[in-house]
Short mmCIF file of C-alpha atoms in Angstrom, two decimals:
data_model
loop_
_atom_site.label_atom_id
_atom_site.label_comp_id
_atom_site.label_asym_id
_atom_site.label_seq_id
_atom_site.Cartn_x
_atom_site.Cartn_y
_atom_site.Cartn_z
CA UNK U 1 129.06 215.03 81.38
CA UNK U 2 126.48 214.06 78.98
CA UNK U 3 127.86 213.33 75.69
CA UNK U 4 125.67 211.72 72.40
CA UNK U 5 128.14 210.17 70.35
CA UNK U 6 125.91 209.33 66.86
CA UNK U 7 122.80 209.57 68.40
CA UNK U 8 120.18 208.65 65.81
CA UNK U 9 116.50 207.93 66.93
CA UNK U 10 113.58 207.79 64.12
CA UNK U 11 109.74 206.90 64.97
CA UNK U 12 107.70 205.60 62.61
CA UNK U 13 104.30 206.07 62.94
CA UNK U 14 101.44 205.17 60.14
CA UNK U 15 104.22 204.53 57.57
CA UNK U 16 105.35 208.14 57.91
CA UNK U 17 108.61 208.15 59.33
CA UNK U 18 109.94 210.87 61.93
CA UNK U 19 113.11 211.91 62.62
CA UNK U 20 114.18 212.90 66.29
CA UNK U 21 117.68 212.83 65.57
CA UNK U 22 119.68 212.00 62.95
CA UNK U 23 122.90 211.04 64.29
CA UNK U 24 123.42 214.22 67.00
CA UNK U 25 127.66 214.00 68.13
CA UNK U 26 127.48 216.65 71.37
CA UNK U 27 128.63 217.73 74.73
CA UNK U 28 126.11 219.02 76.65
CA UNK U 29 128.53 221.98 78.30
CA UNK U 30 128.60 221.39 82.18
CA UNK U 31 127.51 224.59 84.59
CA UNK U 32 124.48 225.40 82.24
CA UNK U 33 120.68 225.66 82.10
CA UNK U 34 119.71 224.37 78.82
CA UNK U 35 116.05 225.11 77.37
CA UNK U 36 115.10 222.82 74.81
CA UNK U 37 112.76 224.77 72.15
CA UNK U 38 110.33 223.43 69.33
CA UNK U 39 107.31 222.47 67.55
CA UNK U 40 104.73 220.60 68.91
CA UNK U 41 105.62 216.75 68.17
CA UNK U 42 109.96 217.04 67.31
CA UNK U 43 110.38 215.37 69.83
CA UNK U 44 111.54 217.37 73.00
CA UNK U 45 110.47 214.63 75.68
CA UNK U 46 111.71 211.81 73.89
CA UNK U 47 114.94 213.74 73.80
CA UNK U 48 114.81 214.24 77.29
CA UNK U 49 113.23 210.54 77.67
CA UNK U 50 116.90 209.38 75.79
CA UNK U 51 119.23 211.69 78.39
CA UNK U 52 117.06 210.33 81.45
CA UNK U 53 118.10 206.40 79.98
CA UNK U 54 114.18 205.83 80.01
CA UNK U 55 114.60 204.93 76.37
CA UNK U 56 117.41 204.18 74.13
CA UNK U 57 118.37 206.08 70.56
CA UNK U 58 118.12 203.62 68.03
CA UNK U 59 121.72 203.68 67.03
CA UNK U 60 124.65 205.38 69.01
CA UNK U 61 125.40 205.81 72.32
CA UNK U 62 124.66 208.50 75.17
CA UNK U 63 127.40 208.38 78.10
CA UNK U 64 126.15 209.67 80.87
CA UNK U 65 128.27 210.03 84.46
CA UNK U 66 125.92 212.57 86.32
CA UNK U 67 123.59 212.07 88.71
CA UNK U 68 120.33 212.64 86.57
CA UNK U 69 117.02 212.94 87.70
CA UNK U 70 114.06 211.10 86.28
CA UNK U 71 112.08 213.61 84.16
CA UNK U 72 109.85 215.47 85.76
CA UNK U 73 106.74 215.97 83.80
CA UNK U 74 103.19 215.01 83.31
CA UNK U 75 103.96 211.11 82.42
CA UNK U 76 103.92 209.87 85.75
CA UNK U 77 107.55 207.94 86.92
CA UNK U 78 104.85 207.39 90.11
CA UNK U 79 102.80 204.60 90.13
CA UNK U 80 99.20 205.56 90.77
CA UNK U 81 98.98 202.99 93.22
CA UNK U 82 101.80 204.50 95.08
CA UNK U 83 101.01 206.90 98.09
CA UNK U 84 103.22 210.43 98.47
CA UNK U 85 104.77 208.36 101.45
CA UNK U 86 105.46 205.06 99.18
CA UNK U 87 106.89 207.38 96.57
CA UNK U 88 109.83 209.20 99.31
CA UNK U 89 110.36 205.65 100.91
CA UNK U 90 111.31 204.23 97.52
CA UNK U 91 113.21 206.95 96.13
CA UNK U 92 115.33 207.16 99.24
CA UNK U 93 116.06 203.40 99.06
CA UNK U 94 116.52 204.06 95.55
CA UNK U 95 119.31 206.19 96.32
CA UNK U 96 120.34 205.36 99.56
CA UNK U 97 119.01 208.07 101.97
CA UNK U 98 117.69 208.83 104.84
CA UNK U 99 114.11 208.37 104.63
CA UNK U 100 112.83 210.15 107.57
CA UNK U 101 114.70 213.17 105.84
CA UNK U 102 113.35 212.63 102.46
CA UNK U 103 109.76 212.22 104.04
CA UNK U 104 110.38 215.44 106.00
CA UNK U 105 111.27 217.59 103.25
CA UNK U 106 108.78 216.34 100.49
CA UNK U 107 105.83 216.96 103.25
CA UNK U 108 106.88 220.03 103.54
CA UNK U 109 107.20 221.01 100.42
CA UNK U 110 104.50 219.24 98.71
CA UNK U 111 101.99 220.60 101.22
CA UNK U 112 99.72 217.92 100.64
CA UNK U 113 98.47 217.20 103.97
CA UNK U 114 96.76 213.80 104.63
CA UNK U 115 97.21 213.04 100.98
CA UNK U 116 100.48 212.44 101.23
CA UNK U 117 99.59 208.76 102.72
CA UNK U 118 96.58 208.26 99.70
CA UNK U 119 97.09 206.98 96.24
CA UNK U 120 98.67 209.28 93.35
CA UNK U 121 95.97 207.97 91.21
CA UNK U 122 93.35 210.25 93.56
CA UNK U 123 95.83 213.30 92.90
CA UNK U 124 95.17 216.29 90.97
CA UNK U 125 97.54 217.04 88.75
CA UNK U 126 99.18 219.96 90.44
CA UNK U 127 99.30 218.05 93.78
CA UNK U 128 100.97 215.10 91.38
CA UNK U 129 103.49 218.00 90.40
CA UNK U 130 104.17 219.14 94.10
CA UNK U 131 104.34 215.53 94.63
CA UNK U 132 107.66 214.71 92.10
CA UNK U 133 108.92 218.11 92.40
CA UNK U 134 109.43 217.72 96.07
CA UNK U 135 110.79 214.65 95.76
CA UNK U 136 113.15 215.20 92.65
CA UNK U 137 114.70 218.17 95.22
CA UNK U 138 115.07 216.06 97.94
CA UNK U 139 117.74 213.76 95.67
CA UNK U 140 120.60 216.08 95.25
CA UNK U 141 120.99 215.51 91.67
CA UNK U 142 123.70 217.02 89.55
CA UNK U 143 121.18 217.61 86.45
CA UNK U 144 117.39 217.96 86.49
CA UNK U 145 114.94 216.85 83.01
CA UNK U 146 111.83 218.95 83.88
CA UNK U 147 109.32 218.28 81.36
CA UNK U 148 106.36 220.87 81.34
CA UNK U 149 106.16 220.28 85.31
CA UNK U 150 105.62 224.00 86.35
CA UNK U 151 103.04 224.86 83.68
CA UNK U 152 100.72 222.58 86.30
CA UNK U 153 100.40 224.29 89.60
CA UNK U 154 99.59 227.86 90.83
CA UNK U 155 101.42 230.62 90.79
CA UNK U 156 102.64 229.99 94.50
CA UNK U 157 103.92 226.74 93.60
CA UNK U 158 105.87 228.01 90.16
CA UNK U 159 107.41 230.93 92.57
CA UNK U 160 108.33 227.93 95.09
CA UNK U 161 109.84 225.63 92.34
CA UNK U 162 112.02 228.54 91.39
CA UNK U 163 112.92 229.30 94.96
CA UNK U 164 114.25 225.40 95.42
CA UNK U 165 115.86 225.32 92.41
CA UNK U 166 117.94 228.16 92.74
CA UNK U 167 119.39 227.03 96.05
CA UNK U 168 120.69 224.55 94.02
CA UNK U 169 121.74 226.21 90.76
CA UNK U 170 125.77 226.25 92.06
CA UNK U 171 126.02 222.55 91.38
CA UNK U 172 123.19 221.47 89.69
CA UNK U 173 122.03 222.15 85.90
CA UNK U 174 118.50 221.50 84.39
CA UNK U 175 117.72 220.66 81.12
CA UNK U 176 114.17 221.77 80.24
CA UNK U 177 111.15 221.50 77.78
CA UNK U 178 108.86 224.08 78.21
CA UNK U 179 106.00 226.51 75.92
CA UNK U 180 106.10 229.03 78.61
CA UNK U 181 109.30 231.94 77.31
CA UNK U 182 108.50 232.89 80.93
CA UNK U 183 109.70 229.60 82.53
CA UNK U 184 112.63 229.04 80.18
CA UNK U 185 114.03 232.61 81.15
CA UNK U 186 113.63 232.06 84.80
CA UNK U 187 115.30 228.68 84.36
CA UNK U 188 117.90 228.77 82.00
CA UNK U 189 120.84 230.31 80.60
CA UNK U 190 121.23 228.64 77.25
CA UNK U 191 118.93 227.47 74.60
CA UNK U 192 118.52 224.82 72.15
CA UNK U 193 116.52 224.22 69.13
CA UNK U 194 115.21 220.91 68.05
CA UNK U 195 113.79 220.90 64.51
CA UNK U 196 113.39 217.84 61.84
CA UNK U 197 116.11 215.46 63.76
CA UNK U 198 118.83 218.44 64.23
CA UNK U 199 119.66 219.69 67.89
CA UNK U 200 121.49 223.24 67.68
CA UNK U 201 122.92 224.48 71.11
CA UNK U 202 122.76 228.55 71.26
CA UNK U 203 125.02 230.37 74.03
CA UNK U 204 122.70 233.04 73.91
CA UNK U 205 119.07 232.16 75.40
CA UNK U 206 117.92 235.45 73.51
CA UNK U 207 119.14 234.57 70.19
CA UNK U 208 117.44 231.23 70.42
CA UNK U 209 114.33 232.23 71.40
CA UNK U 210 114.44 235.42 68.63
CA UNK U 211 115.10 232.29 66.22
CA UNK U 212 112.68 230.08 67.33
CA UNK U 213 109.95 232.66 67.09
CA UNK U 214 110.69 233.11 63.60
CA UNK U 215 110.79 229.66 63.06
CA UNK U 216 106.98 229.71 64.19
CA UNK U 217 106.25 232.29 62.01
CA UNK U 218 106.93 230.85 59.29
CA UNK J 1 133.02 206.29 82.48
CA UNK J 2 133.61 207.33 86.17
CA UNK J 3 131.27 204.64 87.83
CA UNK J 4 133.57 201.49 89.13
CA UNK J 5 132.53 197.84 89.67
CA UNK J 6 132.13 198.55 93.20
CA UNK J 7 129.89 201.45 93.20
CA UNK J 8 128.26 200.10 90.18
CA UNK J 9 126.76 196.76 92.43
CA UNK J 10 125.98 198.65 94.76
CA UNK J 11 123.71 200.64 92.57
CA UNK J 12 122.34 197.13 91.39
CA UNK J 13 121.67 196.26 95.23
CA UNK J 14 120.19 199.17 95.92
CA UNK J 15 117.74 199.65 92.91
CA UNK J 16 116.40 195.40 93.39
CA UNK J 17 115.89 196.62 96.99
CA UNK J 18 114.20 199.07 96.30
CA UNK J 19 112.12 197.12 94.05
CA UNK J 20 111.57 194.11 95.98
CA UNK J 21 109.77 195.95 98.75
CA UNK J 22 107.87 198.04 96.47
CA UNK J 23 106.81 194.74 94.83
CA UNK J 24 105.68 193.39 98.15
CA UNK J 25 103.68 196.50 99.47
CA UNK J 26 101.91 196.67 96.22
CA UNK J 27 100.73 192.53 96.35
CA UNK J 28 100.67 191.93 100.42
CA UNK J 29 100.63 195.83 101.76
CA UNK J 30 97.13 197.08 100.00
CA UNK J 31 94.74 193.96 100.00
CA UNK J 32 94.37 192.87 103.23
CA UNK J 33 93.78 189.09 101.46
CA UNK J 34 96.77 189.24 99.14
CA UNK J 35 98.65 186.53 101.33
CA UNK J 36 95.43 184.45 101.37
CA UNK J 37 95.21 184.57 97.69
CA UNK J 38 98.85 183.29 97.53
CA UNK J 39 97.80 180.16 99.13
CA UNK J 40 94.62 179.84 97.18
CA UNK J 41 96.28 178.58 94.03
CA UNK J 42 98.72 176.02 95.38
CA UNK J 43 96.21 174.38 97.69
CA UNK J 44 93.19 174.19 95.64
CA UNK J 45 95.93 172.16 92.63
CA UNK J 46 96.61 170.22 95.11
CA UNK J 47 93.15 169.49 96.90
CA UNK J 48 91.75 168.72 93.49
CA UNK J 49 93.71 166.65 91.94
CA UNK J 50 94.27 164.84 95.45
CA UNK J 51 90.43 164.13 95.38
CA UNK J 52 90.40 163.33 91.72
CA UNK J 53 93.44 160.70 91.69
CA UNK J 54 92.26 158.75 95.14
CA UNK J 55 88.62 158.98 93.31
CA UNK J 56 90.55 157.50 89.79
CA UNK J 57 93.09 155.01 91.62
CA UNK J 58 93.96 155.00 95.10
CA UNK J 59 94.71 157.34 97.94
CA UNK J 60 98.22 155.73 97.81
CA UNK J 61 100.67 157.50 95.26
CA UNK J 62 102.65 155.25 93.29
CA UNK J 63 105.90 156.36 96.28
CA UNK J 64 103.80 154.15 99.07
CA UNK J 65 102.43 157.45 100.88
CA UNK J 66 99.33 159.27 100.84
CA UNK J 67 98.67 161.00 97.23
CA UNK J 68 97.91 164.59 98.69
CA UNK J 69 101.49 165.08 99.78
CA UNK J 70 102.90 163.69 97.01
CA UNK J 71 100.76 165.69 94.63
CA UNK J 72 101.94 168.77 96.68
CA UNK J 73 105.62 167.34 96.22
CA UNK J 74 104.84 168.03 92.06
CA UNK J 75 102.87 171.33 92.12
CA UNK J 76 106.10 172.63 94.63
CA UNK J 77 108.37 171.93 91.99
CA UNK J 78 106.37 173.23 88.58
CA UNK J 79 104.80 175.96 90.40
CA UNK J 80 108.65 177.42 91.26
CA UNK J 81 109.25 177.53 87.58
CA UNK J 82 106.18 178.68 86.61
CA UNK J 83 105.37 181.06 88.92
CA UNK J 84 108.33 182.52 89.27
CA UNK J 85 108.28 182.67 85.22
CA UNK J 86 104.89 184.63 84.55
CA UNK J 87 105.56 186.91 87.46
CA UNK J 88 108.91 188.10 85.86
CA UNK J 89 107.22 188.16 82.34
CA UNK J 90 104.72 190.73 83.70
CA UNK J 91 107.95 192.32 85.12
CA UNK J 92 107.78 195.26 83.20
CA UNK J 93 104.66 195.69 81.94
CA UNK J 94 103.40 196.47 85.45
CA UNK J 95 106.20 198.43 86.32
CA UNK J 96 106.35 200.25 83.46
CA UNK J 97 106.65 203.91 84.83
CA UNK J 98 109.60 203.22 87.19
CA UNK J 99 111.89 202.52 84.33
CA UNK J 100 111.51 206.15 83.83
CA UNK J 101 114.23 206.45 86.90
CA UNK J 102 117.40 206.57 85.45
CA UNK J 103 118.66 204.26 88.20
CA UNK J 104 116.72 201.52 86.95
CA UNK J 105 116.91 199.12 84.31
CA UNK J 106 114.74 196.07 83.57
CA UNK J 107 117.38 193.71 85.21
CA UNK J 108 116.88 195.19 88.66
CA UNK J 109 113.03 194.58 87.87
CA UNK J 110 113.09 191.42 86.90
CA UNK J 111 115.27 190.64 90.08
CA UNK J 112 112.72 192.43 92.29
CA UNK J 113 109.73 190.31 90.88
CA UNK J 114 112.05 186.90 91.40
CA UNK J 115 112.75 187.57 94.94
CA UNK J 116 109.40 188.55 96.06
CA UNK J 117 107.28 185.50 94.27
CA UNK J 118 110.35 183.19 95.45
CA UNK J 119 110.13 184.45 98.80
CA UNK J 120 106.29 183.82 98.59
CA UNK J 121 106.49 180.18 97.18
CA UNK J 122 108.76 179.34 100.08
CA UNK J 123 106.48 180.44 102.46
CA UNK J 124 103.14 178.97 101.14
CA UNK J 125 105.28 175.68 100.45
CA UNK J 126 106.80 175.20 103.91
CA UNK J 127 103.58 175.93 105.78
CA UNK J 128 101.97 173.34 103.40
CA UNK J 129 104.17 170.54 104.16
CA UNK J 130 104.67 171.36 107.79
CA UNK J 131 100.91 170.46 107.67
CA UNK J 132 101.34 167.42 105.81
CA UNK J 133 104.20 166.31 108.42
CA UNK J 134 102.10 167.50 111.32
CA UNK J 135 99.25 165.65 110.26
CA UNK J 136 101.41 162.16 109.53
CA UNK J 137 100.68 162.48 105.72
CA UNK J 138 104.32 162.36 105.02
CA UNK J 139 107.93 162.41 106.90
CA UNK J 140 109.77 165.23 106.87
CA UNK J 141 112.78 164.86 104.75
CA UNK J 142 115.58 163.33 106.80
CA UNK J 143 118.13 165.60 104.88
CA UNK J 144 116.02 168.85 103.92
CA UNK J 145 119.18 170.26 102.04
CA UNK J 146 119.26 168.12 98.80
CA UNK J 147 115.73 170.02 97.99
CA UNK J 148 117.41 173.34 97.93
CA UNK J 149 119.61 172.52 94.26
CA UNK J 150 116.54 170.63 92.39
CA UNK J 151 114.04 173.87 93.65
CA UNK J 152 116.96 176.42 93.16
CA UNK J 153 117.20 174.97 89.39
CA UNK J 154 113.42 174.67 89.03
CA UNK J 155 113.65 178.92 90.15
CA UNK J 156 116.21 180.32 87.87
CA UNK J 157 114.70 177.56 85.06
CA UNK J 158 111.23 179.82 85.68
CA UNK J 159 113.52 183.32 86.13
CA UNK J 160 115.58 182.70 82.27
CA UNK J 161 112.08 181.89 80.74
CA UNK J 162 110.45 184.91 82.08
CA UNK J 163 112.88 186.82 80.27
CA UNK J 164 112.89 185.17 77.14
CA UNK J 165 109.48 185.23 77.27
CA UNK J 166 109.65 189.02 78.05
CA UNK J 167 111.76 190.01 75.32
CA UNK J 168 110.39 188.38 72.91
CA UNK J 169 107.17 189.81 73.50
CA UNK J 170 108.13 192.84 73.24
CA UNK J 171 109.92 191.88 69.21
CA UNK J 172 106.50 189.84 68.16
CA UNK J 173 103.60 190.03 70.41
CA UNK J 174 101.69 186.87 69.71
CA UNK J 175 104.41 185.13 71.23
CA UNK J 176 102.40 185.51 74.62
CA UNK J 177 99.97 183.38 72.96
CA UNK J 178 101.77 180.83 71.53
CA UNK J 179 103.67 180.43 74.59
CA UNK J 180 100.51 180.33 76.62
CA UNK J 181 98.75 177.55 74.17
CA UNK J 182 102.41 175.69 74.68
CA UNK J 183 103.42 175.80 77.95
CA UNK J 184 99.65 174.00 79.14
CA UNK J 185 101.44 170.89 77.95
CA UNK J 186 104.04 171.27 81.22
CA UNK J 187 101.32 170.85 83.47
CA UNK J 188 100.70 167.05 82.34
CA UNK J 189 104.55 166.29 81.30
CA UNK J 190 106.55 167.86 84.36
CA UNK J 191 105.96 164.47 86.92
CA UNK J 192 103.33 166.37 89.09
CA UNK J 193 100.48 163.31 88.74
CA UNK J 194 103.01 160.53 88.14
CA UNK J 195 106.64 159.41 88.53
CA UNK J 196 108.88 158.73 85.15
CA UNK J 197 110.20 155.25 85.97
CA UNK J 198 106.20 153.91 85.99
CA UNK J 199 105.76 154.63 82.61
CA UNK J 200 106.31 153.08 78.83
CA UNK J 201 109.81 153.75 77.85
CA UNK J 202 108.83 155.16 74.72
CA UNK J 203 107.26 158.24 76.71
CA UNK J 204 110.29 158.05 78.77
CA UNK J 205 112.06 158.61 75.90
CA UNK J 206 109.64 161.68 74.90
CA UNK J 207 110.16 163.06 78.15
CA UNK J 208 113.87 162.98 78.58
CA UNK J 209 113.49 166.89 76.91
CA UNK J 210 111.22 167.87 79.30
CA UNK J 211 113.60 169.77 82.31
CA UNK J 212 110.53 169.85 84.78
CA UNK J 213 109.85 166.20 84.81
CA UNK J 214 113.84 165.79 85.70
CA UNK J 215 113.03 168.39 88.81
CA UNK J 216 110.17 166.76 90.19
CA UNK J 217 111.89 163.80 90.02
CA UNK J 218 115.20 165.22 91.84
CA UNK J 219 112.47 166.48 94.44
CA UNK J 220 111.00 163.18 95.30
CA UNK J 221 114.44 161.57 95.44
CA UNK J 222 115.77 164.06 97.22
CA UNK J 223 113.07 163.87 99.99
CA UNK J 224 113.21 160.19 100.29
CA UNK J 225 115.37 157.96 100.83
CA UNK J 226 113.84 154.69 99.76
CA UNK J 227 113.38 156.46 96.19
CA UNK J 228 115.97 157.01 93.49
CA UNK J 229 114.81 158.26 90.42
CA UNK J 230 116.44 155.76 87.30
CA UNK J 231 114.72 158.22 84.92
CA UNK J 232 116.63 161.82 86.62
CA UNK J 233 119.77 162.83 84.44
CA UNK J 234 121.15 165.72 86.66
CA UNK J 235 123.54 166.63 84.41
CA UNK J 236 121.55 167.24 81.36
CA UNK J 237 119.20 169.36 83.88
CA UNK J 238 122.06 171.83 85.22
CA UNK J 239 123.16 171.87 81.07
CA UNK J 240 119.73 173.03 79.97
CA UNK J 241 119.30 175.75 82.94
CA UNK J 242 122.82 177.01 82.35
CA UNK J 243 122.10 177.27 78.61
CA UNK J 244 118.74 178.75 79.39
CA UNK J 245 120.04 181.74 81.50
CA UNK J 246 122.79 182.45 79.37
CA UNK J 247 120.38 182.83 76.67
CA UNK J 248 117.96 185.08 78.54
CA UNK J 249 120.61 187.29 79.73
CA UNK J 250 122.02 187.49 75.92
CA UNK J 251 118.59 188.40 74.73
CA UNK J 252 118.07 191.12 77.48
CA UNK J 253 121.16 192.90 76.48
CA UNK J 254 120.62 192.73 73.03
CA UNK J 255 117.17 193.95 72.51
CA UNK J 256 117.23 195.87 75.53
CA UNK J 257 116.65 198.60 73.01
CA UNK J 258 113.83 196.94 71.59
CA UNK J 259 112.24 196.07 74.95
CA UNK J 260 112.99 199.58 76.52
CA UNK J 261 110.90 201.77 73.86
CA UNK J 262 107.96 199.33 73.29
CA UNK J 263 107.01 198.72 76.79
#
């Protein structure tokens, strides 16, 4: 369950205040992909940011009692002086597995040979993204926060992402941020619009995407 | 919520574990001289300011023994607080992008950072004065125990400051600054060139607020026998630690938020 019980969170940048949410009472519906749409700058990966537990709405609460993955995306939750093999050692501490599995899997998945025992910093950004992929599928989380991940990467590695995450899809949700209609469709089941502080959950992914491209239009 | 106590430490023990050996593989596990630089500070203090006092007054400290040990006596017990304090300020500023795991919150952190410089001072420290004993500079303690409350005190003294001094930061930045100006002044007040009882009451008096000069002297007494502090009020030291952890932990849960989406 993830539930935002008066969720209000406001930046304020340059004495212009912006509103991410302005006091957002929901239950994000269990057994559902959820693709979060939106302009540019509404704040989709603070949103995400908030769910994660990575920061905190300015007033309310967000109860949480999933197993939720740190957000996958560009901002880095690996330090660049970690190595691939640092990164699987302390996520499986972090959680209390079996490294040499962990190791196993992310190698192979991640493909990135003798890289896996250099830096992060050195990484591209796709091998970054094979990198916490991997590893984010080696946790058996019950809900994934995938940021923009698979807009880095080939076309191989999107088809791969898909592959692993669909093995999964019978007990594990994802709730997504994406530009890509292409990824949200292969992803998700459900949409959601966030515009000027107001989420709005759609059953249909069709009708949401239908209104957020009028929403650009305008 | 569907997480109980018992799952919920475990979480805890898991995440600081997690932590801790991250923290050490990033200071000891990439520079090959990272354990040599953790003696570097300690040693040259106490090298220094061995040569400068014998050079000033006498190689004898005002305890009867040799100065260097008993210099080494008062950089042990300030450098456990302040150590131990600017390593967990910098908690989460170097750590930054793990708090992006939902796992972990700046608590586990700032446990992490405590146990690995802690684990570090005890090391550099009892290599130190095995030297001194070794070499006849000074006798080992005849009961090593009584160290373990003055040093555990001067620890969690250093771990409720970094916090404070964490927070706070993150509400009103120049507080680093301020702090830093401040906290020079515990270098000369917290007993690590002199004892209390050998000076004018009236500083005595000045220094009754200062908790460090109360550990170094609970150190010294506690290592020998022949010495009992007059100027040491243990009480008022446990009182001010208490006070000062309570605090920190108060301040971390309130402006947690605060903390969370400046860092």
């Amino acid at each position: 369950m993830i539930r935002f019980e008066n969720a209000v969170k406001r930046y304020t940048s340059r004495g212009e205040s912006k509103w991410i949410l302005r006091g957002l009472n929901m239950e994000l519906p269990r057994g559902r992909s959820i693709g979060i749409l939106g302009y540019n700058g509404a704040g989709k990966s603070t949103l995400i940011r908030m769910i994660s537990g990575a920061e905190e709405p300015d007033f309310g609460t967000i109860h949480r009692d999933l197993k939720i993955s740190w957000p996958l995306g560009f901002g880095g939750s690996i330090a660049g002086n970690m190595s691939g093999h640092d990164a699987c050692m302390f996520v499986s501490r972090l959680y209390d597995m079996d490294p040499h599995r962990v190791i196993h899997f992310v190698q192979d998945f991640s493909e990135l040979g003798p890289y896996f025992f250099e830096a992060t910093s050195s990484y591209s950004s796709g091998m970054k993204a094979r990198l916490t992929f991997g590893l984010s599928m080696a946790v058996d989380f019950d809900c994934y926060l995938v940021d923009e991940i698979t807009a880095v990467g080939d076309s191989r590695f999107k088809a791969k992402c898909l592959a692993a995450f669909n093995e999964r899809r019978k007990y594990a949700d994802i709730i997504m941020v994406s530009h890509s209609e292409k990824t949200i469709r292969d992803y998700c089941d459900m949409g959601a619009i966030l515009a000027d502080g107001e989420l709005t959950l759609y059953d249909d992914l069709d009708q949401a995407m239908s209104l957020y491209r009028e929403m650009m239009e305008q | 919520m569907a997480v109980t106590y018992s799952t919920s430490v475990n979480r805890f023990g898991h995440a600081v574990w997690a932590i801790t050996l991250r923290e050490f593989r990033n200071r000891y596990g990439t520079r090959r001289l990272g354990l040599f630089w953790a003696f570097v500070e300690p040693t040259a203090y106490v090298f220094v300011f061995s040569v400068l006092m014998s050079a000033l007054r006498s190689t004898t400290s005002p305890l009867g023994i040799h100065i260097a040990p008993f210099i080494a006596m008062g950089i042990m017990s300030y450098m456990m607080f302040n150590a131990v304090e600017g390593f967990v300020r910098g908690a989460l500023r170097s750590n930054k992008s793990l708090l992006s795991f939902p796992r972990i919150k700046p608590i586990d952190i700032y446990v992490g950072r405590l146990i690995m410089e802690v684990a570090t001072l005890v090391v550099v420290f009892l290599c130190m004065f095995s030297l001194f004993v070794l070499t006849g500079l000074a006798n080992a303690p005849s009961e090593p125990a009584r160290l373990l409350l003055p040093l555990a005190l001067s620890v969690v003294l250093g771990f409720a400051v970094g916090i404070i001094n964490s927070t706070l930061i993150a509400i009103f930045k120049a507080w680093e600054n301020i702090y830093s100006v401040a906290s020079r002044l515990n270098f000369f007040t917290s007993g690590i060139f002199f004892i209390a009882d050998g000076m004018p009451t009236e500083i005595q008096r000045m220094l009754y607020y200062q908790p460090l000069l109360h550990i170094s002297e609970w150190v010294r007494s506690a290592w020998f026998g022949h010495f009992e502090s007059r100027f040491l009020d243990r009480f008022y030291l446990i009182m001010t630690v208490s006070v000062a952890l309570l605090l920190a932990l108060l301040l971390e849960r309130t402006f947690r938020k605060n903390v969370l989406n400046k860092i």
